[in-house]
Steps between C-alpha positions, in 0.01 A plus 500: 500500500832684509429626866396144612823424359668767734322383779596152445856641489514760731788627368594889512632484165178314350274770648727787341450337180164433496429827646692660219227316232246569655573872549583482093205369429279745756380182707519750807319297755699202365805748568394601883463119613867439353633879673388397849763209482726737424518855678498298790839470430736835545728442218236395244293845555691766334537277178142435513374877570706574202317257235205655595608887510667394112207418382258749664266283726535705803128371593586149482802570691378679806182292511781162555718685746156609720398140454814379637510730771318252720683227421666351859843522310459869394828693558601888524618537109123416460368768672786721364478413183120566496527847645765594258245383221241744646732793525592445149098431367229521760657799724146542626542120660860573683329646843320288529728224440743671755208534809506104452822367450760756567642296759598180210615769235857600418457846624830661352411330117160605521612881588689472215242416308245733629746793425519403158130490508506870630226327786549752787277417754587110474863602496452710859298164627801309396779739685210477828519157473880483476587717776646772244271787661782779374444376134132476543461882622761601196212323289222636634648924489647348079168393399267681715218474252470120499660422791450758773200365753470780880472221747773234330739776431497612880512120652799460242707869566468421889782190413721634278863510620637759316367851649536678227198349334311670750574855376451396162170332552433870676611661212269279279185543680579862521462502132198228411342468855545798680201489719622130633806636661411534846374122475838420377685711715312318790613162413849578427553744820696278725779498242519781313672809571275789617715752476614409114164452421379857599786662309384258214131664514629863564715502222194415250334755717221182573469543897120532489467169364687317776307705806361131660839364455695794707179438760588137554890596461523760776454220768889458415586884608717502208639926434406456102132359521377750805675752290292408176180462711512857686579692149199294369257596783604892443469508152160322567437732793389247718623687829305170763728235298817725541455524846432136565829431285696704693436386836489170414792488243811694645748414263522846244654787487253710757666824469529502175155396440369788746704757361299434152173476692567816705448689135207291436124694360317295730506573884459128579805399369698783612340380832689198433822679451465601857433143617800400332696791674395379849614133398822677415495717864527778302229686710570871400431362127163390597414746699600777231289263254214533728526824625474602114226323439309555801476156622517609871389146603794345304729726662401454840528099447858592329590714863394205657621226350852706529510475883712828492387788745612757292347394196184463691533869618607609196151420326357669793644817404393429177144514536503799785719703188252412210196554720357211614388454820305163425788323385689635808252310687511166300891499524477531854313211484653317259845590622431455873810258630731766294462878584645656817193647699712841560558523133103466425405726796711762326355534182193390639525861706636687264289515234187448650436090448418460819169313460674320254718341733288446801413157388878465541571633852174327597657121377855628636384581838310181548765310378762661757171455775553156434804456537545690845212245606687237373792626705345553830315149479851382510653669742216460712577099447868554538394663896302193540780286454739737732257521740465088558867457469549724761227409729605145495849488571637535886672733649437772183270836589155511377472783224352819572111587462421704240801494262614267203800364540772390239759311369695732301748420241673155560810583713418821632226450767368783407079618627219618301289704677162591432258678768145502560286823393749649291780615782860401543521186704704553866832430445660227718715611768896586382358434109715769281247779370533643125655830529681450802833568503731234663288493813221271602141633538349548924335199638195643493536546104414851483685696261809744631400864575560741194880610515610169662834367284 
């Protein structure tokens, strides 16, 4: 009768009061019906939630503020008040609560709350939800054991705006997740500093653990991470990966790297050191490298690459010295555009390589045959041309049978002539005669008797 009575009233005060007896006297469902009229309004909940909290009916009191969660004139200190209620007695309900309604809570007074609660994981949610990704990282590396999670942690380090949480998430995972660090370094890499981050991991003497990361890292060419990544290869002695990272990567210190290799046990990588050298131009290097290690096809490639004659001829003597005729041969070959032919005929003929270097005299003379052919092809096309130019314009003498005629140097109308069958072609009449002194050779272009001055 006393809540007909408050309906009949619907007063705020009569509902206080007759929810107040009937909480006394444990009429809870009497209780609920007279609460809904009440935590609808903002000012009334607080006094209500503590009635209930005084007298231990936690229950009865989030089974009324569920209930009145549907209620059309449901407000935020509702849903607030609720999740506060959970965080202080039904911690395993919070999440959930939050996935629903964390949108109508009062984020900052539930944090609150769930830090008092010691509720990690529903505190990180909260600083998600609240843009406060710096505080939800510092959460996450504070309480690791409740609150860390791979995949949330790396969507939520990827926003933070201070940069130093970066390092220090490093520095975490190095210590609870160490096999995860490439992943992280991965998502973090277009902000993070690659050279800080390799002094980070060589000081804890952790390289190894990072090798994907300095893979992905060296498309940036940065000095510190090819650096890293080539002292990692050798101490792994993979010599095919150190290669590829040197020719691909260029930023490092090459000399200093192939004066450590040039010492190295294994010939590959000492082969290496003689790569590097070339890079460098430091052909003698290489060549000494090679030379030493008998890598006569390296050093041949190292003479050629150089484009320098005397380094070319240089290796020749070389091989005639240390008695090796079939390397003679190969650098001939190999060295073709660079040697002088006089210099190879030499040695060729003095110590008894002549066979040797047959193949060579055999590609130089054709090479010189060709180019004489080339030569008289176009001389033989520059006569044409004289020969119509000539013939067509008036009043100018035909040219005479049998002999090639000229244009010498521009300026000079000076003759080429060339004869037929191998003998000096008739000089024209009053034409000056090599040897002559001063005087002009007979008409008839015979030579002057002996004697004649």
């Amino acid at each position: 009768s006393a809540v007909d009575c408050g309906r009949k009233a619907n007063s705020t005060v009569v509902w206080k009061d007759v929810n107040s007896a009937c909480i006394a006297e444990k009429e809870f469902r009497l209780a609920q019906i007279c609460g809904l009229h009440l935590i609808v309004h903002a000012e009334e909940l607080e006094p209500l939630i503590r009635l209930y909290e005084s007298g231990g009916h936690i229950d009865e009191l989030c089974a009324l503020i569920e209930n009145g969660l549907s209620l059309e004139r449901a407000h935020m200190g509702m849903f607030t008040e609720l999740a506060i209620l959970y965080c202080k007695y039904r911690p395993e309900q919070i999440m959930d609560h939050l996935k629903l309604y964390w949108s109508r809570v009062n984020i900052p007074k539930v944090i609150r709350a769930c830090e008092n609660a010691h509720l990690w994981p529903e505190l990180v949610f909260l600083y998600v939800h609240y843009d406060e990704f710096d505080n939800a990282a510092q959460t996450i590396i504070s309480h690791s054991a409740d609150a860390w999670e791979h995949a949330s942690f790396k969507d939520i380090i990827v926003k933070v705006s201070n940069v130093e949480l970066y390092y220090k998430a490093l520095r975490f995972y190095l210590k609870e997740q160490p096999l995860l660090l490439n992943d992280l370094l991965n998502a973090m890499m277009p902000r993070i500093d690659h050279t800080r981050v390799v002094s980070m991991f060589l000081k804890s003497d952790n390289i190894p653990l990072v090798s994907k990361y300095l893979v992905a890292a060296q498309a940036s060419n940065n000095k510190a991470v090819n650096e890293a990544y080539n002292d990692l290869l050798i101490e792994e002695e993979d010599y095919v990966g150190l290669r590829n990272s040197i020719d691909n990567h260029d930023n490092f210190d090459a000399i200093g790297l192939a004066q450590r290799l040039e010492k190295h046990e294994l010939l590959e990588f000492r082969r290496i050191a003689a790569h590097l050298y070339n890079q460098a131009k430091r052909w003698r290097q290489s060549l000494a490298l090679s030379k030493k290690d008998k890598l006569y096809k390296d050093a041949m490639t190292t003479a050629r690459v150089s484009e320098s004659t005397e380094i070319a001829e240089d290796l020749l003597r070389y091989f005639v010295e240390s008695g090796n005729p079939s390397c003679f041969s190969a650098c001939l070959f190999t060295c073709y555009d660079l040697v002088r032919s006089d210099v190879v005929m030499e040695l060729a003929w003095r110590h008894g390589l002549t066979n040797e270097a047959m193949p060579y005299f055999i590609n130089l003379v054709r090479e010189y045959q060709t180019k004489v052919d080339t030569l008289t092809t176009e001389l033989s096309d520059l006569k044409s041309k004289v020969e119509r130019s000539a013939g067509g314009a008036p009043g100018m003498p035909a040219p005479n049978v049998g002999q090639n005629q000229l244009l010498g140097p521009a300026g000079f109308g000076g003759r080429l002539m060339i004869a037929h069958s191998g003998s000096p072609a008739p000089a024209a009449p009053g034409a000056f005669m090599p040897g002559q002194q001063g005087g002009m050779a007979p008409p008839n272009g015979n030579p002057p008797p002996f004697g004649f001055q």
